[in-house]
Amino acid sequence: MEYTLDYLIGEWKMRRGLIPLRIDAAIKRQDAFEIDEYARREIDTWYNGLLMTAPTEMLDVENITELVTVGKPERGVAVMTLPSECLRLVGVKMTVWEREAVVVSSESRIGKRQGSPFSRGGVCHPVAVTDGHKRVMLYGFRNGCDAVAERVLGVMRPPGGIYRFNPAMLEDLLSKTYYGE
């Protein structure tokens, strides 16, 4: 589902008892902060955490196959560059692979095993290792194979002012400062 910032700020304020305001009283404060700006910052912090860590079924996952570039494989390894708007790689399937790759970080056990040609992934069990930036090391090519992306899925940052996520995550926004707290 797609939400606007104004809608989320309204929900945030209503669920915290800040609106509807009483109309039978007048209150003035000199030391008050801008509540909408405060809510926007909380929402952005929460949303950034949501995009990076929430289960993929709660997010808007996009097919970014046409947006990635893949280099020529050398010694069974190819380098894929993600678009700048991609925050998280979700799935990779190359045409020569028998199945989708396992996507791991370079710090994971599986990611560290890819350093050895004897323990790295192959066409039967390919591995995609993310480096936290926009480069992904793809393990699982035979000599002479071309690296052609069949399907690449990722979590992309939507245009400014738009928030895309499963409606079930709204409760999380209202109960926590950011996802996973």
PDB file of N, CA and C in Angstrom, residues 56-98:
ATOM      1  N   THR A  56      10.473  -9.217   3.871  1.00  0.00           N
ATOM      2  CA  THR A  56      10.187  -8.720   2.522  1.00  0.00           C
ATOM      3  C   THR A  56       8.705  -8.755   2.167  1.00  0.00           C
ATOM      4  N   GLU A  57       7.941  -9.647   2.780  1.00  0.00           N
ATOM      5  CA  GLU A  57       6.507  -9.687   2.478  1.00  0.00           C
ATOM      6  C   GLU A  57       5.772  -8.450   3.010  1.00  0.00           C
ATOM      7  N   MET A  58       6.412  -7.689   3.860  1.00  0.00           N
ATOM      8  CA  MET A  58       5.822  -6.455   4.378  1.00  0.00           C
ATOM      9  C   MET A  58       6.204  -5.226   3.553  1.00  0.00           C
ATOM     10  N   LEU A  59       7.045  -5.419   2.544  1.00  0.00           N
ATOM     11  CA  LEU A  59       7.553  -4.295   1.756  1.00  0.00           C
ATOM     12  C   LEU A  59       7.172  -4.426   0.287  1.00  0.00           C
ATOM     13  N   ASP A  60       7.404  -3.368  -0.449  1.00  0.00           N
ATOM     14  CA  ASP A  60       7.171  -3.343  -1.882  1.00  0.00           C
ATOM     15  C   ASP A  60       8.473  -3.742  -2.573  1.00  0.00           C
ATOM     16  N   VAL A  61       8.576  -5.009  -2.960  1.00  0.00           N
ATOM     17  CA  VAL A  61       9.776  -5.526  -3.620  1.00  0.00           C
ATOM     18  C   VAL A  61       9.599  -5.347  -5.129  1.00  0.00           C
ATOM     19  N   GLU A  62      10.630  -4.792  -5.779  1.00  0.00           N
ATOM     20  CA  GLU A  62      10.540  -4.484  -7.204  1.00  0.00           C
ATOM     21  C   GLU A  62      11.508  -5.337  -8.022  1.00  0.00           C
ATOM     22  N   ASN A  63      11.122  -5.586  -9.269  1.00  0.00           N
ATOM     23  CA  ASN A  63      11.993  -6.261 -10.219  1.00  0.00           C
ATOM     24  C   ASN A  63      12.934  -5.204 -10.793  1.00  0.00           C
ATOM     25  N   ILE A  64      14.229  -5.330 -10.492  1.00  0.00           N
ATOM     26  CA  ILE A  64      15.217  -4.333 -10.921  1.00  0.00           C
ATOM     27  C   ILE A  64      16.207  -4.922 -11.930  1.00  0.00           C
ATOM     28  N   THR A  65      15.799  -5.973 -12.614  1.00  0.00           N
ATOM     29  CA  THR A  65      16.684  -6.666 -13.545  1.00  0.00           C
ATOM     30  C   THR A  65      17.264  -5.712 -14.591  1.00  0.00           C
ATOM     31  N   GLU A  66      16.453  -4.835 -15.118  1.00  0.00           N
ATOM     32  CA  GLU A  66      16.909  -3.917 -16.169  1.00  0.00           C
ATOM     33  C   GLU A  66      17.803  -2.803 -15.626  1.00  0.00           C
ATOM     34  N   LEU A  67      17.854  -2.622 -14.322  1.00  0.00           N
ATOM     35  CA  LEU A  67      18.613  -1.516 -13.730  1.00  0.00           C
ATOM     36  C   LEU A  67      20.000  -1.915 -13.240  1.00  0.00           C
ATOM     37  N   VAL A  68      20.295  -3.217 -13.202  1.00  0.00           N
ATOM     38  CA  VAL A  68      21.596  -3.668 -12.701  1.00  0.00           C
ATOM     39  C   VAL A  68      22.577  -3.864 -13.854  1.00  0.00           C
ATOM     40  N   THR A  69      23.848  -3.785 -13.523  1.00  0.00           N
ATOM     41  CA  THR A  69      24.896  -4.115 -14.498  1.00  0.00           C
ATOM     42  C   THR A  69      25.711  -5.264 -13.924  1.00  0.00           C
ATOM     43  N   VAL A  70      26.058  -6.216 -14.781  1.00  0.00           N
ATOM     44  CA  VAL A  70      26.810  -7.393 -14.351  1.00  0.00           C
ATOM     45  C   VAL A  70      28.061  -7.504 -15.219  1.00  0.00           C
ATOM     46  N   GLY A  71      29.204  -7.608 -14.547  1.00  0.00           N
ATOM     47  CA  GLY A  71      30.469  -7.767 -15.263  1.00  0.00           C
ATOM     48  C   GLY A  71      30.688  -9.193 -15.741  1.00  0.00           C
ATOM     49  N   LYS A  72      31.686  -9.367 -16.564  1.00  0.00           N
ATOM     50  CA  LYS A  72      32.039 -10.694 -17.087  1.00  0.00           C
ATOM     51  C   LYS A  72      32.625 -11.540 -15.952  1.00  0.00           C
ATOM     52  N   PRO A  73      32.166 -12.780 -15.811  1.00  0.00           N
ATOM     53  CA  PRO A  73      32.702 -13.642 -14.744  1.00  0.00           C
ATOM     54  C   PRO A  73      34.182 -13.966 -14.953  1.00  0.00           C
ATOM     55  N   GLU A  74      34.907 -13.951 -13.866  1.00  0.00           N
ATOM     56  CA  GLU A  74      36.312 -14.364 -13.863  1.00  0.00           C
ATOM     57  C   GLU A  74      36.494 -15.358 -12.726  1.00  0.00           C
ATOM     58  N   ARG A  75      37.000 -16.528 -13.056  1.00  0.00           N
ATOM     59  CA  ARG A  75      37.213 -17.612 -12.081  1.00  0.00           C
ATOM     60  C   ARG A  75      35.929 -17.956 -11.314  1.00  0.00           C
ATOM     61  N   GLY A  76      34.809 -17.928 -12.016  1.00  0.00           N
ATOM     62  CA  GLY A  76      33.536 -18.319 -11.417  1.00  0.00           C
ATOM     63  C   GLY A  76      32.823 -17.233 -10.648  1.00  0.00           C
ATOM     64  N   VAL A  77      33.360 -15.995 -10.683  1.00  0.00           N
ATOM     65  CA  VAL A  77      32.780 -14.896  -9.898  1.00  0.00           C
ATOM     66  C   VAL A  77      32.505 -13.705 -10.809  1.00  0.00           C
ATOM     67  N   ALA A  78      31.320 -13.121 -10.678  1.00  0.00           N
ATOM     68  CA  ALA A  78      30.962 -11.906 -11.408  1.00  0.00           C
ATOM     69  C   ALA A  78      30.579 -10.828 -10.402  1.00  0.00           C
ATOM     70  N   VAL A  79      30.734  -9.584 -10.800  1.00  0.00           N
ATOM     71  CA  VAL A  79      30.365  -8.455  -9.948  1.00  0.00           C
ATOM     72  C   VAL A  79      29.131  -7.792 -10.537  1.00  0.00           C
ATOM     73  N   MET A  80      28.104  -7.626  -9.700  1.00  0.00           N
ATOM     74  CA  MET A  80      26.878  -6.946 -10.104  1.00  0.00           C
ATOM     75  C   MET A  80      26.806  -5.614  -9.361  1.00  0.00           C
ATOM     76  N   THR A  81      26.444  -4.566 -10.087  1.00  0.00           N
ATOM     77  CA  THR A  81      26.279  -3.244  -9.482  1.00  0.00           C
ATOM     78  C   THR A  81      24.798  -2.926  -9.431  1.00  0.00           C
ATOM     79  N   LEU A  82      24.326  -2.565  -8.231  1.00  0.00           N
ATOM     80  CA  LEU A  82      22.917  -2.230  -8.022  1.00  0.00           C
ATOM     81  C   LEU A  82      22.680  -0.752  -8.311  1.00  0.00           C
ATOM     82  N   PRO A  83      21.439  -0.379  -8.649  1.00  0.00           N
ATOM     83  CA  PRO A  83      21.138   1.040  -8.834  1.00  0.00           C
ATOM     84  C   PRO A  83      21.222   1.790  -7.507  1.00  0.00           C
ATOM     85  N   SER A  84      21.452   3.083  -7.559  1.00  0.00           N
ATOM     86  CA  SER A  84      21.651   3.877  -6.335  1.00  0.00           C
ATOM     87  C   SER A  84      20.416   3.884  -5.432  1.00  0.00           C
ATOM     88  N   GLU A  85      19.222   3.727  -5.988  1.00  0.00           N
ATOM     89  CA  GLU A  85      17.993   3.746  -5.174  1.00  0.00           C
ATOM     90  C   GLU A  85      17.724   2.423  -4.470  1.00  0.00           C
ATOM     91  N   CYS A  86      18.476   1.388  -4.809  1.00  0.00           N
ATOM     92  CA  CYS A  86      18.263   0.065  -4.206  1.00  0.00           C
ATOM     93  C   CYS A  86      18.876   0.036  -2.804  1.00  0.00           C
ATOM     94  N   LEU A  87      18.046  -0.243  -1.831  1.00  0.00           N
ATOM     95  CA  LEU A  87      18.507  -0.295  -0.446  1.00  0.00           C
ATOM     96  C   LEU A  87      18.862  -1.709  -0.007  1.00  0.00           C
ATOM     97  N   ARG A  88      18.240  -2.681  -0.646  1.00  0.00           N
ATOM     98  CA  ARG A  88      18.418  -4.056  -0.180  1.00  0.00           C
ATOM     99  C   ARG A  88      18.158  -5.030  -1.328  1.00  0.00           C
ATOM    100  N   LEU A  89      19.088  -5.937  -1.525  1.00  0.00           N
ATOM    101  CA  LEU A  89      18.922  -6.982  -2.528  1.00  0.00           C
ATOM    102  C   LEU A  89      18.104  -8.114  -1.909  1.00  0.00           C
ATOM    103  N   VAL A  90      17.090  -8.567  -2.631  1.00  0.00           N
ATOM    104  CA  VAL A  90      16.204  -9.600  -2.103  1.00  0.00           C
ATOM    105  C   VAL A  90      16.409 -10.934  -2.812  1.00  0.00           C
ATOM    106  N   GLY A  91      16.611 -10.902  -4.119  1.00  0.00           N
ATOM    107  CA  GLY A  91      16.771 -12.136  -4.867  1.00  0.00           C
ATOM    108  C   GLY A  91      17.535 -11.936  -6.156  1.00  0.00           C
ATOM    109  N   VAL A  92      18.299 -12.959  -6.552  1.00  0.00           N
ATOM    110  CA  VAL A  92      19.077 -12.929  -7.794  1.00  0.00           C
ATOM    111  C   VAL A  92      18.976 -14.291  -8.463  1.00  0.00           C
ATOM    112  N   LYS A  93      18.657 -14.289  -9.746  1.00  0.00           N
ATOM    113  CA  LYS A  93      18.655 -15.514 -10.542  1.00  0.00           C
ATOM    114  C   LYS A  93      19.312 -15.172 -11.869  1.00  0.00           C
ATOM    115  N   MET A  94      20.402 -15.865 -12.168  1.00  0.00           N
ATOM    116  CA  MET A  94      21.092 -15.695 -13.443  1.00  0.00           C
ATOM    117  C   MET A  94      20.636 -16.803 -14.391  1.00  0.00           C
ATOM    118  N   THR A  95      20.746 -16.577 -15.690  1.00  0.00           N
ATOM    119  CA  THR A  95      20.230 -17.544 -16.674  1.00  0.00           C
ATOM    120  C   THR A  95      20.928 -18.897 -16.602  1.00  0.00           C
ATOM    121  N   VAL A  96      22.207 -18.936 -16.221  1.00  0.00           N
ATOM    122  CA  VAL A  96      22.945 -20.211 -16.193  1.00  0.00           C
ATOM    123  C   VAL A  96      22.790 -20.968 -14.870  1.00  0.00           C
ATOM    124  N   TRP A  97      22.151 -20.360 -13.894  1.00  0.00           N
ATOM    125  CA  TRP A  97      21.986 -21.009 -12.592  1.00  0.00           C
ATOM    126  C   TRP A  97      20.747 -21.889 -12.579  1.00  0.00           C
ATOM    127  N   GLU A  98      20.800 -22.952 -11.798  1.00  0.00           N
ATOM    128  CA  GLU A  98      19.667 -23.856 -11.672  1.00  0.00           C
ATOM    129  C   GLU A  98      18.600 -23.324 -10.721  1.00  0.00           C
TER     130      GLU A  98
END
